[in-house]
Every structure is written in C-alpha cells, then in structure tokens.
Coordinates of C-alpha atoms and ligand atoms in Angstrom, one line a residue:
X1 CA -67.2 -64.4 77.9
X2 CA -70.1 -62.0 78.7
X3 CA -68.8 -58.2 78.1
X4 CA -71.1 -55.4 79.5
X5 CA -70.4 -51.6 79.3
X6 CA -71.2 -48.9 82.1
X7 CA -70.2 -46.1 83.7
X8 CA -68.5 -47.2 87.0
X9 CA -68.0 -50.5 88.6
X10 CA -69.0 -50.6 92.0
X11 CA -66.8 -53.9 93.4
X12 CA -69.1 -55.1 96.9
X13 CA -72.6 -54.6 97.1
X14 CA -72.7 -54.1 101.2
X15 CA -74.6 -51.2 102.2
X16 CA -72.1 -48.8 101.0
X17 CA -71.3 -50.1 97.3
X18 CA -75.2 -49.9 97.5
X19 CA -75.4 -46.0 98.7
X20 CA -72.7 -45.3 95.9
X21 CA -75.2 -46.3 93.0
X22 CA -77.6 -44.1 94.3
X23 CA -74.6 -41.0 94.5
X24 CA -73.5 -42.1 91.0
X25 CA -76.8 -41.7 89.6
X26 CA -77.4 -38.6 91.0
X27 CA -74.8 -37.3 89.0
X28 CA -76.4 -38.9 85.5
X29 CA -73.6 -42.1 86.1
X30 CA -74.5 -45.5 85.3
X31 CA -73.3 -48.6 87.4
X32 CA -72.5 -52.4 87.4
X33 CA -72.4 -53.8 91.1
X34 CA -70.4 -57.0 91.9
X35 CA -70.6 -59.3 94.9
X36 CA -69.0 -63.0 95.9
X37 CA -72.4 -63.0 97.9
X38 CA -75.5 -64.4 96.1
X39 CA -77.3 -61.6 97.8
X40 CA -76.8 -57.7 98.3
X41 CA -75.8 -56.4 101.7
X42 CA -72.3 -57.3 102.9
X43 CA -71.7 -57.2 106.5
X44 CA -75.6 -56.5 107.5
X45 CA -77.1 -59.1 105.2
X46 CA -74.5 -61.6 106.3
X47 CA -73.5 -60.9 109.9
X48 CA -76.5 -59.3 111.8
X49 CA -79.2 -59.0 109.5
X50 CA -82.3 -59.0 112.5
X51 CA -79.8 -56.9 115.0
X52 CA -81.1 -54.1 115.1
X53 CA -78.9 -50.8 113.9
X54 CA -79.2 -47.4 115.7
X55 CA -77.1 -45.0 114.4
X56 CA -78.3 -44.4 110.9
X57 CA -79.3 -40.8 110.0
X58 CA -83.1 -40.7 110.1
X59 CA -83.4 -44.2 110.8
X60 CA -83.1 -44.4 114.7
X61 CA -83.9 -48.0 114.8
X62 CA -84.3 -50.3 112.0
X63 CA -83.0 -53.9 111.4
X64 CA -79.5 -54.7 109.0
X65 CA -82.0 -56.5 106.4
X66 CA -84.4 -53.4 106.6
X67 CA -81.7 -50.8 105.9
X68 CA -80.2 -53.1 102.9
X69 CA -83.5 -53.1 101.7
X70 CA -84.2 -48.9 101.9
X71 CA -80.9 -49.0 100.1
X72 CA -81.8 -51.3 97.3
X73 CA -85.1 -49.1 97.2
X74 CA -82.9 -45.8 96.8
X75 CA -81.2 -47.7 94.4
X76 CA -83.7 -48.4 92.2
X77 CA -84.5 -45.5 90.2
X78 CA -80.6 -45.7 88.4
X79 CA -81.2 -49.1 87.4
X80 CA -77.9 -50.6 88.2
X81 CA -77.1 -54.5 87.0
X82 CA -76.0 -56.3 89.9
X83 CA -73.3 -59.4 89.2
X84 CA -74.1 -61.4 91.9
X85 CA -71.8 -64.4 93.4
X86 CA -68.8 -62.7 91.3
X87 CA -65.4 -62.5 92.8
X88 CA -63.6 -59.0 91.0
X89 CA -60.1 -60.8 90.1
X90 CA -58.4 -58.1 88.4
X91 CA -58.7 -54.5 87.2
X92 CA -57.3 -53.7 84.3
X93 CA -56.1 -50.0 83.3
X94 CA -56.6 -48.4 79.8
X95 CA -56.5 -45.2 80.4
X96 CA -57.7 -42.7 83.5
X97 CA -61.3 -42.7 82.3
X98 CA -61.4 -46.5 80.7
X99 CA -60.9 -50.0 82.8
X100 CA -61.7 -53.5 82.5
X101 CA -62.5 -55.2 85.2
X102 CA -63.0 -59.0 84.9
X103 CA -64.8 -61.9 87.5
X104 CA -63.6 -65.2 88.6
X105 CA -66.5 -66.2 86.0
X106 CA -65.1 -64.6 83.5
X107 CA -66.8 -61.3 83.0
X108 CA -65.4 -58.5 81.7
X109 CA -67.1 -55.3 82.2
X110 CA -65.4 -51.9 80.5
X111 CA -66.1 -48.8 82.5
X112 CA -64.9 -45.3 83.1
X113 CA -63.9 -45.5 86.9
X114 CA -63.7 -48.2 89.8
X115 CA -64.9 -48.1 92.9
X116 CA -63.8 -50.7 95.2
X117 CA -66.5 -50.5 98.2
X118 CA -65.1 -54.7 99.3
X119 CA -65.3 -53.9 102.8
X120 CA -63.3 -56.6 104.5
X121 CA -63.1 -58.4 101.6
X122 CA -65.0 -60.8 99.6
X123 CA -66.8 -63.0 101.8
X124 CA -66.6 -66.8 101.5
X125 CA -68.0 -70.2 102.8
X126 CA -65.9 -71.4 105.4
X127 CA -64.7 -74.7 104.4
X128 CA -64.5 -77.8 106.0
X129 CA -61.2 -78.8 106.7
X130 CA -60.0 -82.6 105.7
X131 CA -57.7 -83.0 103.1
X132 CA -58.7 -84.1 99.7
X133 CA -62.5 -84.1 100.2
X134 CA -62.4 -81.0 98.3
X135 CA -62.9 -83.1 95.2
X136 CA -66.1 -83.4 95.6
X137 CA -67.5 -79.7 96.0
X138 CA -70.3 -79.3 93.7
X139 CA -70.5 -82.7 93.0
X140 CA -71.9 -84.2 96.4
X141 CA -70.1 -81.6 98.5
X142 CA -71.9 -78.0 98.7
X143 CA -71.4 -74.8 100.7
X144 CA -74.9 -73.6 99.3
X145 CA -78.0 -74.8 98.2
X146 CA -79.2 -73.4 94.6
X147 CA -81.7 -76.2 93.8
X148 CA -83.4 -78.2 96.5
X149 CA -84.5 -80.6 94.3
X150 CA -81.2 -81.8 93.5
X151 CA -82.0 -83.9 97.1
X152 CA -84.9 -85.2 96.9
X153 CA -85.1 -88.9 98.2
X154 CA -81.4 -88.8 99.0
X155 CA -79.6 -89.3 101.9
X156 CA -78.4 -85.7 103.3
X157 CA -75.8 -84.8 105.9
X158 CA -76.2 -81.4 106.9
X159 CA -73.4 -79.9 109.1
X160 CA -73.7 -76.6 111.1
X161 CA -75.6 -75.1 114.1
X162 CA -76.5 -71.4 112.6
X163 CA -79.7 -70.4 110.7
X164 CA -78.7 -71.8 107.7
X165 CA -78.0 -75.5 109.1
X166 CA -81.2 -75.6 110.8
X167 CA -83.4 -73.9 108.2
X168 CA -81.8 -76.1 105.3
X169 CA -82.2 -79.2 107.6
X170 CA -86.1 -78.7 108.3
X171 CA -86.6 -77.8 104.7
X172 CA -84.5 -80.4 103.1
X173 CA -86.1 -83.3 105.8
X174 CA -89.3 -82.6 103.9
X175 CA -87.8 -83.5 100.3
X176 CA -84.9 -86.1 100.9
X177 CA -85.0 -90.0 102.4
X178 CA -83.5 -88.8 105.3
X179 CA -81.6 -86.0 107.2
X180 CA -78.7 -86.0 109.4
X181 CA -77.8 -82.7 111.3
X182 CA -74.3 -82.9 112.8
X183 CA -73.3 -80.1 115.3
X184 CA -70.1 -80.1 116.9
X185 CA -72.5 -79.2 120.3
X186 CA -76.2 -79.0 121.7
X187 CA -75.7 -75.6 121.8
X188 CA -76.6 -73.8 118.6
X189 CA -76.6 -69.9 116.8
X190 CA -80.0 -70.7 115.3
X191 CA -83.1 -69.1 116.1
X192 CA -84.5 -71.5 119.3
X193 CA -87.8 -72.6 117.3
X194 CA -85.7 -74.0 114.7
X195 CA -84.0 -75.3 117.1
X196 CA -87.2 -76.6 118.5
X197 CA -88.7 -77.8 115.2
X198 CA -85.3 -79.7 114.7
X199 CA -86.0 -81.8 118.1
X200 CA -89.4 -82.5 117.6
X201 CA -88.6 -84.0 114.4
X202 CA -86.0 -86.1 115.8
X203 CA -88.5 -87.2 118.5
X204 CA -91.3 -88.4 115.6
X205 CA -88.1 -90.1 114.1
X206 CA -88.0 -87.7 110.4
X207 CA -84.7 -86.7 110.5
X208 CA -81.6 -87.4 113.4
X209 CA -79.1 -85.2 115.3
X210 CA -75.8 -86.1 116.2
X211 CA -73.6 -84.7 118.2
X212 CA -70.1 -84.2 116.9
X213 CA -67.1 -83.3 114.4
X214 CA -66.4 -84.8 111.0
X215 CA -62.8 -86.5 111.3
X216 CA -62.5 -88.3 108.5
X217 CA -64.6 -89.3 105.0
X218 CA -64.9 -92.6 103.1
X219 CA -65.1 -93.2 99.2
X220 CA -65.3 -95.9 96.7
X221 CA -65.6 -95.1 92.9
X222 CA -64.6 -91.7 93.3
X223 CA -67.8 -91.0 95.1
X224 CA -68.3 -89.9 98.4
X225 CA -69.9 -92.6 100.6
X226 CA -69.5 -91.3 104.3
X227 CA -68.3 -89.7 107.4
X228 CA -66.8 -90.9 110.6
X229 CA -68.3 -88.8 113.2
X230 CA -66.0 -87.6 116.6
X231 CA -67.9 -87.5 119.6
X232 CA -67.3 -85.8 122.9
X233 CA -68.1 -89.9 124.3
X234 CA -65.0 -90.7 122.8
X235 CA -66.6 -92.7 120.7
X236 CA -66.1 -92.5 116.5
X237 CA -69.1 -94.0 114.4
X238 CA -69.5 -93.4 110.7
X239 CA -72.4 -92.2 108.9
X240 CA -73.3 -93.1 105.2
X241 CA -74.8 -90.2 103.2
X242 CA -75.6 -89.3 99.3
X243 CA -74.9 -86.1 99.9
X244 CA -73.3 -83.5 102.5
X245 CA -74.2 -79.6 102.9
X246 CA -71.9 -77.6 104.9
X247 CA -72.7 -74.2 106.7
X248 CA -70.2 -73.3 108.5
X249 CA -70.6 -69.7 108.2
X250 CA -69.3 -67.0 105.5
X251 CA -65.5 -65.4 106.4
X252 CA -64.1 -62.3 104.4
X253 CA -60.7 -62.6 102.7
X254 CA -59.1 -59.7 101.5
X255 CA -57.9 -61.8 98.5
X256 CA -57.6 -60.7 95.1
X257 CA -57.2 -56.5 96.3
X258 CA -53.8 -56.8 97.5
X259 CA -52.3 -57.9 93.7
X260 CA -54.1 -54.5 92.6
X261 CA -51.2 -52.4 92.8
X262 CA -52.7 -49.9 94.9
X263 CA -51.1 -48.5 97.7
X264 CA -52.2 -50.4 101.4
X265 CA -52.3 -49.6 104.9
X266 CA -52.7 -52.6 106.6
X267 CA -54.8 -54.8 104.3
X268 CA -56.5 -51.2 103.6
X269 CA -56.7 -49.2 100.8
X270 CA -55.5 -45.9 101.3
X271 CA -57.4 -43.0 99.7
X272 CA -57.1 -39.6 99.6
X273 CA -60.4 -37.7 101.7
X274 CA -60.9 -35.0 99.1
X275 CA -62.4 -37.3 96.2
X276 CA -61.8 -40.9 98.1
X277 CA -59.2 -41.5 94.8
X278 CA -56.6 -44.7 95.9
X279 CA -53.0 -44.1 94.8
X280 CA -54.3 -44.7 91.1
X281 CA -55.8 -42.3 89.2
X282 CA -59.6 -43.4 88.5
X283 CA -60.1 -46.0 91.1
X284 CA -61.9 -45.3 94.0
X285 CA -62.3 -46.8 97.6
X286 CA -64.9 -46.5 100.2
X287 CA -66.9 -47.9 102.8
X288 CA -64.7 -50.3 105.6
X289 CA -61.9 -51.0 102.8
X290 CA -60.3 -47.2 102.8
X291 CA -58.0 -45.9 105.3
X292 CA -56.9 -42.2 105.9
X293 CA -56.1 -40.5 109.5
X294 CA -59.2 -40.6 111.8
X295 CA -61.1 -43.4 110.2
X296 CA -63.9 -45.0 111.1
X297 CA -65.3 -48.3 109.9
X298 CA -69.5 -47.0 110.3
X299 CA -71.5 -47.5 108.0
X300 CA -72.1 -43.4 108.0
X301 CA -69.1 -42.7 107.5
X302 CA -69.2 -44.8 104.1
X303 CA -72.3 -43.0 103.2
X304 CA -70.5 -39.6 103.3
X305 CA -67.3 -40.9 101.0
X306 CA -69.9 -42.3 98.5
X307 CA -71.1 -38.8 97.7
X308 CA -67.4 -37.2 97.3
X309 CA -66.2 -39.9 95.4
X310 CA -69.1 -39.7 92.8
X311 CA -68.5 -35.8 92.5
X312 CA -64.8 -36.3 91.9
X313 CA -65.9 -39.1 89.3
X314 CA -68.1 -36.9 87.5
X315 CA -66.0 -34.0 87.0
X316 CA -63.4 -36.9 85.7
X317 CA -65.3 -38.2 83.3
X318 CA -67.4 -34.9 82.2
X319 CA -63.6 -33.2 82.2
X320 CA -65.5 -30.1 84.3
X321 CA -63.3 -28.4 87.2
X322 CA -66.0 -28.5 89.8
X323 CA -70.1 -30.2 89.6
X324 CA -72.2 -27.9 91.4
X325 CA -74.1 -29.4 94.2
X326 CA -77.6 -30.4 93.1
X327 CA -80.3 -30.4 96.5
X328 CA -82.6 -33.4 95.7
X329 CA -85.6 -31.2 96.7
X330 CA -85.3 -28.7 94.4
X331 CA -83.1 -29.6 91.7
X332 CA -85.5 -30.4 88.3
X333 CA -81.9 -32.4 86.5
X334 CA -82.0 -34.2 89.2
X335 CA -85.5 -35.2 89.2
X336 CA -85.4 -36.4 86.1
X337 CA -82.0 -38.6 86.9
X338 CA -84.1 -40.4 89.4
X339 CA -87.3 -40.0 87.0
X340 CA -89.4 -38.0 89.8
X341 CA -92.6 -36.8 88.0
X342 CA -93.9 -34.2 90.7
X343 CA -92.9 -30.6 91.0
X344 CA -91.8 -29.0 93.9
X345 CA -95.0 -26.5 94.0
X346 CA -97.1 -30.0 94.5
X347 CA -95.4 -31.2 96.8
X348 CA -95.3 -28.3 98.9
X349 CA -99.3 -28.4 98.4
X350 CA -99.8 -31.5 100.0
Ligands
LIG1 C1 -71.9 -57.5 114.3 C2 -71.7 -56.2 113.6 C3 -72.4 -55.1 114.0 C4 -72.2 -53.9 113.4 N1 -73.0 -52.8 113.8 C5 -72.8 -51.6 113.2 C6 -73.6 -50.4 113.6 O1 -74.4 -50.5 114.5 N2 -73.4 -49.3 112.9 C7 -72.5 -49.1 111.9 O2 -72.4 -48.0 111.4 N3 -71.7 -50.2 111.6 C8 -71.9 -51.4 112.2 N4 -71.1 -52.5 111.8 C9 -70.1 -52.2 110.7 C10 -70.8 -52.2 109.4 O3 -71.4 -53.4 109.1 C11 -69.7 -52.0 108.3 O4 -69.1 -50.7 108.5 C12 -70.3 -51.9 106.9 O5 -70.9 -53.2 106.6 C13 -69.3 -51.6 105.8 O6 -70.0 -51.6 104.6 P1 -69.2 -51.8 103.3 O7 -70.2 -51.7 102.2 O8 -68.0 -50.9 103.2 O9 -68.6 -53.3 103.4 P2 -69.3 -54.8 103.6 O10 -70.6 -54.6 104.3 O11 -68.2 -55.5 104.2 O12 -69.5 -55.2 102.1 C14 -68.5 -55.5 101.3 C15 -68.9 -56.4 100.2 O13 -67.9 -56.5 99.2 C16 -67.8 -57.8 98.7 N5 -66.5 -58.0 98.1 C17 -65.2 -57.8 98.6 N6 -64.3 -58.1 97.8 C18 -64.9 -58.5 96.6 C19 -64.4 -58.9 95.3 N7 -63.1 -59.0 95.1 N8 -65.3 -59.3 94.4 C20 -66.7 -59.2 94.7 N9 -67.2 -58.8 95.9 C21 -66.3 -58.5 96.8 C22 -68.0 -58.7 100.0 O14 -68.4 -60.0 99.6 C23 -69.1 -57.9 100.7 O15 -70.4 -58.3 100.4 C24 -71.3 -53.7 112.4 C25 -70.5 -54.8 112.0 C26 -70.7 -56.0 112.6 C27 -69.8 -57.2 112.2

C-alpha cells in the first residue's frame, strides 16, 4: 500500500480542486490532489476543452484547456502531488484535524482536512453494454489507450465517433495490421479533418469503416474473437478482431460520496457558506458538488469558496480564531509561500 502525508486532500482535480491548491498554499498548506481522470481538468478538460469560456475574471475569452492550464501554472509554485486516475473510496475520520482517505488503488493518504471539490462526480468510461464481455477489459477489451504498442500488427476494432475514436483510429492504423472504425452513424462529434483523414484512408484501403452497433461478441478459449455488427440495412455481419477499443465518452457518477455520511441535498453536498464546512467537522466541499440557498454551478463561483474554505482550514489546523487576509501584492509571507524573489519597490520600477 503506498501511504503519503499532507496537509489537505483535495478529492477532483477540475478547475476548482485546482484553484483550491493555489488558496491552500497561500495559507503555507500543503496538498495531495486526486482524480478518476488520467488528466487534470474535470468538466473543461473533458467536456469542452476548445469551447471557448467567457466569463472568467480577467480572462474575457480563453479556451477550457487554456484556463486548466493558467490553473496548473497557478498551482505550481505549492507543489502539490497529483494522484491521477484514483477513485477517493472512503474517508476515514481520526480526529477534526487528522483523516485518511484511501483510493480504489489502494492509497492511503493521512491529512489534516478534506476537501471534496468532485463536481458531478467521478467521471467514467462509458461502457459498452452486452453482457458478460466485461471479462475481458484490460485483457483485449480497453476503455483507454496507455501503450500503443500493445497493438502493433494486430487486428483493432475501434468503436466511437468523438475525438478520441477518430484520433486513436488514424494513430493506431499506422501501428496495427489493420483498423476497423465502427460508428453507430456517418455522422460524427470528431473534428471534420479527422473525419476527413479517416475517409481518405478508407479510400487508399489502410483501415475500414462500418457503419453500425455491436449486438453481440464471439469467443473461443476464453478469448475474444469477434463482433456481430447491426446495420441500419438490416443486415448483421460479424467482424473478427485481436483487439477492441471503446470510446464512448466519459459520464460522471456520483458514486462513492453518498456512503460518506455527510449530509446531501440532492446528490449534493450541503455546506455551510461561511467556511464551505459539510455537516462534518474538517471536511470541506466546493466547486459544482456543494449546495446552499442561491447556488450556482460557475466555475467563479467555485473560485470564491476555494479561498473561504482554505481560511477556515487554516485557522483549524493553526488553532488561531481568525487568519488575517494577506494581499498577494504586498504581503512578503506570502511571497515567500509562493517563493516570489522580487520586492514590491522593483516591481513598481518597472
Ligand atoms: C458544456 C459545458 C459548458 C460550460 N461552460 C461554462 C462556462 O462558460 N462558465 C462556467 O463558469 N462554467 C461552465 N460550465 C460549468 C463548469 O464546467 C463547472 O462549473 C466546473 O467544471 C465545476 O468545476 P469543479 O472543479 O467543481 O468540478 P468538475 O469540473 O466536475 O471536476 C470534478 C472532478 O472530480 C473528480 N472526482 C469526482 N469524484 C471523485 C472521486 N471519488 N475520486 C476521484 N476523483 C473524483 C471528477 O473525475 C472530476 O474530474 C460548463 C459546463 C459544461 C458541461
């Protein structure tokens, strides 16, 4: 079991989770963020990361990926450890200043507060439904690629009509003996020059494209073999394959927050908006995942609970009655948290 020690435990690294270890570390707080997601940036990373967003403070138009990034930048300075396609499973109370909080992977991290910033909840592959071919996931069955090599000169069936389908597909027909895209329609969520590439390669005959839905799979020796393909044409055909990627999309599931014990307002955590506190002392909620009268699921409005929670944390765990507020301009403790080396007379010569 890996066992790591910090400050607070940001569960959901979106772009609120994010803004929370920059808050934290303004107040001299270390942190640990966990994701499901192999990647940072919740909702914007996964949703709409080239739409652009326009109601950021200071930011009157920037793309989802851009602002994730500015975040991660912001970040930076207080060093946090990201855990990275972790599911949180369970929170575990010692005292009001000591948890444990432990992963589907079985990582236990001790810390002095929680902050759940889960958003809609941890996101996950959507999965393709036909009973009993789950036995193969991870085997010849994947909802993400890791290692490309893993299909070269194999037979691939890749199924999906979003980025990821089409991306994968072009960069997998390059590797493997052959590609099979299969799209329930000719109408596709991809960018259109993928879309494009995809056909012209079709046309020069390096990989295929069929039209249709998985109905059913065939086996022998315990190993996947192949697919029998639905189409619109009425007609079924079956398709032979080494190995089949799904991308079906990523879905949210509230999951594991509801055994928590905390006190819910439909499928929401309710807080209190002084300090952002849930109904147990120590943990924390912010971002989409909170409820209390009036609000709002915008990313600003995350940004502003971030900052309150982190206050109330710090006079927690520092056992003060009240943390003065500390202007990043001028503040020289607070330079030093974030390990700025010029003075404010130099910056004002500039
Ligand atoms: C299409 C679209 C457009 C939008 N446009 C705007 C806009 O213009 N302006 C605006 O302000 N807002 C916009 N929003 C809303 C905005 O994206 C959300 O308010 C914001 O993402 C909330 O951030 P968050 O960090 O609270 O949660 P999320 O972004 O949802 O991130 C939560 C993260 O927590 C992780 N997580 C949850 N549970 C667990 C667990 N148990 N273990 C590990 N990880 C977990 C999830 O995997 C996820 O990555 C838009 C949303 C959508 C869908």
């Amino acid at each position: 079991m890996k066992t790591l020690t910090t400050d607070v435990v940001i569960i959901g690294a979106g772009p609120v989770g994010l803004f929370q270890v920059f808050e934290l570390g303004l107040q001299g707080l270390t942190s640990v963020v966990i994701d499901s997601l192999p990647e940072v940036g919740g909702q914007c990373s996964e949703l709409y990361p080239d739409k652009p967003i326009y109601d950021i403070p200071a930011l009157p138009n920037a793309k989802a990926s851009q602002v994730i990034d500015n975040l991660c930048l912001q970040a930076a300075p207080f060093d946090p450890t990201y855990l990275l396609g972790e599911r949180v499973e369970d929170i575990n109370k010692l005292s009001d200043v000591s948890f444990s909080v432990t992963t589907h992977k079985n990582t236990l991290i001790h810390c002095r507060a929680v902050i759940i910033a889960a958003g809609n909840g941890a996101f996950s592959p959507v999965k393709l439904k036909l009973p009993l071919i789950d036995k193969f996931e991870d085997k010849q069955l994947f909802y993400r690629i890791n290692n490309i090599e893993h299909f070269k000169d194999k037979n691939v069936v890749v199924l999906g009509g979003g980025d990821a389908a089409l991306d994968w597909s072009l960069s997998l027909q390059k590797i493997a003996n052959s590609v099979l895209l299969i799209h329930r329609s000719t109408k596709f969520k991809a960018a259109t020059s993928s879309v494009n590439e995809m056909f012209a390669l079709c046309e020069q005959l390096k990989m295929q494209f069929l039209c249709g839905q998985v109905s059913d799979f065939q086996q022998e020796d315990n190993k996947l073999t192949g697919l029998t393909i639905s189409s619109k044409d009425g007609i079924k055909r079956r398709v032979e394959l080494d190995e089949l990627v799904i991308f079906f999309g990523m879905s949210p599931k509230i999951g594991p927050i509801e055994n928590w014990q905390l006190a819910m307002h439909q499928h929401q955590i309710k807080v209190d908006t002084q300090s952002f506190q849930t109904s147990v002392r120590g943990i924390y909620a912010v971002g989409d995942i909170n409820y209390y009268p009036g609000k709002r699921k915008l990313i600003l409005s995350g940004f502003h609970e971030t900052a309150l929670a982190a206050f109330s944390i710090a006079e927690t765990v520092l056992e003060k009655d009240r943390i003065p507020t500390l202007y990043t301009t001028t503040s020289p403790v607070v330079h030093q948290r974030m390990g700025v080396t010029h003075s404010l007379e130099s910056l004002l010569d500039d």
